[in-house]
Amino acid sequence: MELYFLGTNAGVPSLERNVTSLALRLLDERRSFWLFDCGEGTQHQILRSPLKLSKLECIFITHLHGDHLFGLPGLLSSRAYQGGDTPLKLYGPPGLKQFVQMALDLSESRINYKLEILEHEGGRIFEDETFRVEAAKLDHRIPSYGYRVTEKDLPGKLDIDLLRRHGIEPGPLFGKLKKGESVTTPEGRIVHPAEVLGSPKPGRVVTILGDTRPCPAVVPLAEGADALVHEATFMHDLAETAFTYHHSTARQAAEAARQAGVKSLYLTHFSSRYKYEDQLQQLQREAQAVFPNAHLAREHELYPVKRGGE
C-alpha cells in the first residue's frame, strides 16, 4: 500500500504543481489502485507516472469544487483507450452523478466499460473481504468529505514445522488454512487454522481528507491511522484567511494529527503563494513543531504506508 500524489496545489494549477489528486496504490493487496479526487490535468499526471488506468478500480471524490473534479470527464472518457475495460466505481457527494452524466452526454462521450456512480452523505460506503471505507462530512463551503480506508487484518504466518509434523506439505492445503478453513491431514486428522497460524497482522488505516476547516469530524476519521493526508493551504500567520475560506493551516493539520494519534502526516493542497522550496519548508517546519512526523506531499513520489511494527 502506497500513496502517490498526482496534484498538491490548491485552487488552480501552478507552474510547480497540479491541482488535487491522489492515488492509493494497492498492487500487492488488490492488483489495482484507487484515486482520490481528480482535478484538471489528472490524466496527464497519470501518463507521467507508473500508474495504469487499466488498473483503476475506484474513484472517491471529496467534494464538487473544480480543483478536485474537473479532470474527471476527460479521465473517464479516455480510460478505455488505455486498456481500461474493467468496471469502475465512482463515489462522491450528491450532485456528482448529474455532473458526470451531463458532461458525458453533452460531449457524446461513449464509455465501453461499466461505470457505477454511488452518491453518499457519509457512513460506511464500501466494504468487501479486504477493505472497508467510511466517510464523514467536514467543514467547508460546500459539502466536503473525508475518507477512512481500513485494511482488514491479515492472517498470521503458518507454522511450517508444525504443519510438516502433521504430514502437511506446502500446497493447496496451506492456502485453505490461510483463508481460515480447516483441513484434513493424509492420516485423517482435522487441523484447524488456529492451531497452526500465528497472530493476525493488523490491517493498515489511511485517512484522506477533503478541504476543511478544523472540525470535530477529523479526529474520529483519523484516529490511530497509519497515514493522514490533510490539507495545509496556508501557514498559521494566515489563520484568519484560512478560516474565512474554509481551509486549514499547516499547524492546524499537525494538531489534528497529534490529537488523532496518527503515525504519519502528509501535508497537501498548498496555496499558490508558496511557490518556492524554502516557503514549502516553512509549512513543514510549522507542522513539525507540533507533530514531528509531518511530511510535505511531493508530486510523483511514492510514500509506503507501513504496517505497525514495520
Short mmCIF file of N, CA, C and O in Angstrom, two decimals, residues 6-7 18-22 35-49 53 67-68 70-72 75:
data_model
loop_
_atom_site.label_atom_id
_atom_site.label_comp_id
_atom_site.label_asym_id
_atom_site.label_seq_id
_atom_site.Cartn_x
_atom_site.Cartn_y
_atom_site.Cartn_z
N LEU A 6 -0.60 13.03 -7.23
CA LEU A 6 -0.65 13.50 -8.61
C LEU A 6 -0.88 15.00 -8.71
O LEU A 6 -0.67 15.59 -9.77
N GLY A 7 -1.32 15.61 -7.62
CA GLY A 7 -1.55 17.05 -7.59
C GLY A 7 -1.63 17.52 -6.16
O GLY A 7 -2.30 16.90 -5.33
N ASN A 18 0.32 20.59 -9.81
CA ASN A 18 -1.02 20.43 -10.37
C ASN A 18 -2.05 20.51 -9.24
O ASN A 18 -1.71 20.48 -8.06
N VAL A 19 -3.33 20.60 -9.63
CA VAL A 19 -4.38 20.60 -8.62
C VAL A 19 -4.65 19.19 -8.10
O VAL A 19 -4.11 18.21 -8.61
N THR A 20 -5.52 19.08 -7.11
CA THR A 20 -5.58 17.92 -6.23
C THR A 20 -5.95 16.62 -6.91
O THR A 20 -6.96 16.51 -7.60
N SER A 21 -5.13 15.62 -6.65
CA SER A 21 -5.43 14.22 -6.96
C SER A 21 -4.40 13.36 -6.25
O SER A 21 -3.23 13.73 -6.14
N LEU A 22 -4.85 12.22 -5.77
CA LEU A 22 -4.01 11.31 -5.00
C LEU A 22 -4.39 9.88 -5.33
O LEU A 22 -5.57 9.54 -5.32
N LEU A 35 -8.29 6.14 -6.71
CA LEU A 35 -7.99 7.55 -6.93
C LEU A 35 -8.87 8.40 -6.01
O LEU A 35 -10.09 8.16 -5.91
N PHE A 36 -8.26 9.38 -5.35
CA PHE A 36 -8.99 10.31 -4.50
C PHE A 36 -8.88 11.70 -5.11
O PHE A 36 -7.80 12.28 -5.16
N ASP A 37 -10.00 12.19 -5.58
CA ASP A 37 -10.13 13.46 -6.30
C ASP A 37 -9.44 13.39 -7.66
O ASP A 37 -8.58 12.54 -7.92
N CYS A 38 -9.89 14.30 -8.52
CA CYS A 38 -9.45 14.23 -9.92
C CYS A 38 -9.50 15.63 -10.52
O CYS A 38 -10.34 15.95 -11.35
N GLY A 39 -8.59 16.47 -10.04
CA GLY A 39 -8.52 17.83 -10.57
C GLY A 39 -8.11 17.85 -12.04
O GLY A 39 -7.64 16.84 -12.60
N GLU A 40 -8.30 18.99 -12.66
CA GLU A 40 -7.93 19.17 -14.07
C GLU A 40 -6.48 18.73 -14.31
O GLU A 40 -5.59 19.06 -13.55
N GLY A 41 -6.28 17.97 -15.37
CA GLY A 41 -4.93 17.52 -15.72
C GLY A 41 -4.50 16.23 -15.07
O GLY A 41 -3.36 15.79 -15.28
N THR A 42 -5.40 15.60 -14.31
CA THR A 42 -5.00 14.37 -13.61
C THR A 42 -4.58 13.28 -14.58
O THR A 42 -3.60 12.56 -14.34
N GLN A 43 -5.29 13.15 -15.70
CA GLN A 43 -4.91 12.07 -16.61
C GLN A 43 -3.53 12.32 -17.23
O GLN A 43 -2.79 11.37 -17.51
N HIS A 44 -3.15 13.57 -17.41
CA HIS A 44 -1.79 13.88 -17.88
C HIS A 44 -0.77 13.47 -16.82
O HIS A 44 0.30 12.94 -17.15
N GLN A 45 -1.08 13.73 -15.56
CA GLN A 45 -0.19 13.33 -14.48
C GLN A 45 -0.04 11.81 -14.43
O GLN A 45 1.05 11.29 -14.17
N ILE A 46 -1.13 11.11 -14.67
CA ILE A 46 -1.07 9.64 -14.66
C ILE A 46 -0.17 9.14 -15.79
O ILE A 46 0.59 8.17 -15.62
N LEU A 47 -0.21 9.81 -16.94
CA LEU A 47 0.64 9.40 -18.05
C LEU A 47 2.12 9.53 -17.70
O LEU A 47 2.97 8.82 -18.25
N ARG A 48 2.45 10.44 -16.80
CA ARG A 48 3.84 10.65 -16.38
C ARG A 48 4.21 9.79 -15.16
O ARG A 48 5.29 9.97 -14.59
N SER A 49 3.33 8.91 -14.77
CA SER A 49 3.50 8.13 -13.54
C SER A 49 3.60 6.64 -13.87
O SER A 49 3.36 6.23 -15.01
N LEU A 53 -4.23 3.31 -16.07
CA LEU A 53 -5.67 3.45 -15.91
C LEU A 53 -6.40 2.12 -16.01
O LEU A 53 -7.51 1.98 -15.51
N ASP A 67 -11.31 22.26 -8.59
CA ASP A 67 -9.92 21.81 -8.49
C ASP A 67 -9.81 20.38 -7.95
O ASP A 67 -8.71 19.83 -7.89
N HIS A 68 -10.94 19.79 -7.62
CA HIS A 68 -10.96 18.39 -7.18
C HIS A 68 -11.75 17.52 -8.15
O HIS A 68 -11.85 16.31 -7.92
N PHE A 70 -12.61 18.68 -11.99
CA PHE A 70 -12.70 18.99 -13.41
C PHE A 70 -11.91 18.05 -14.31
O PHE A 70 -12.09 18.08 -15.53
N GLY A 71 -11.04 17.23 -13.77
CA GLY A 71 -10.35 16.26 -14.61
C GLY A 71 -11.11 14.97 -14.83
O GLY A 71 -10.68 14.11 -15.61
N LEU A 72 -12.25 14.84 -14.15
CA LEU A 72 -12.97 13.57 -14.17
C LEU A 72 -13.56 13.20 -15.53
O LEU A 72 -13.37 12.06 -16.00
N LEU A 75 -10.81 11.96 -17.91
CA LEU A 75 -10.22 10.69 -17.49
C LEU A 75 -11.16 9.53 -17.76
O LEU A 75 -10.75 8.47 -18.27
#
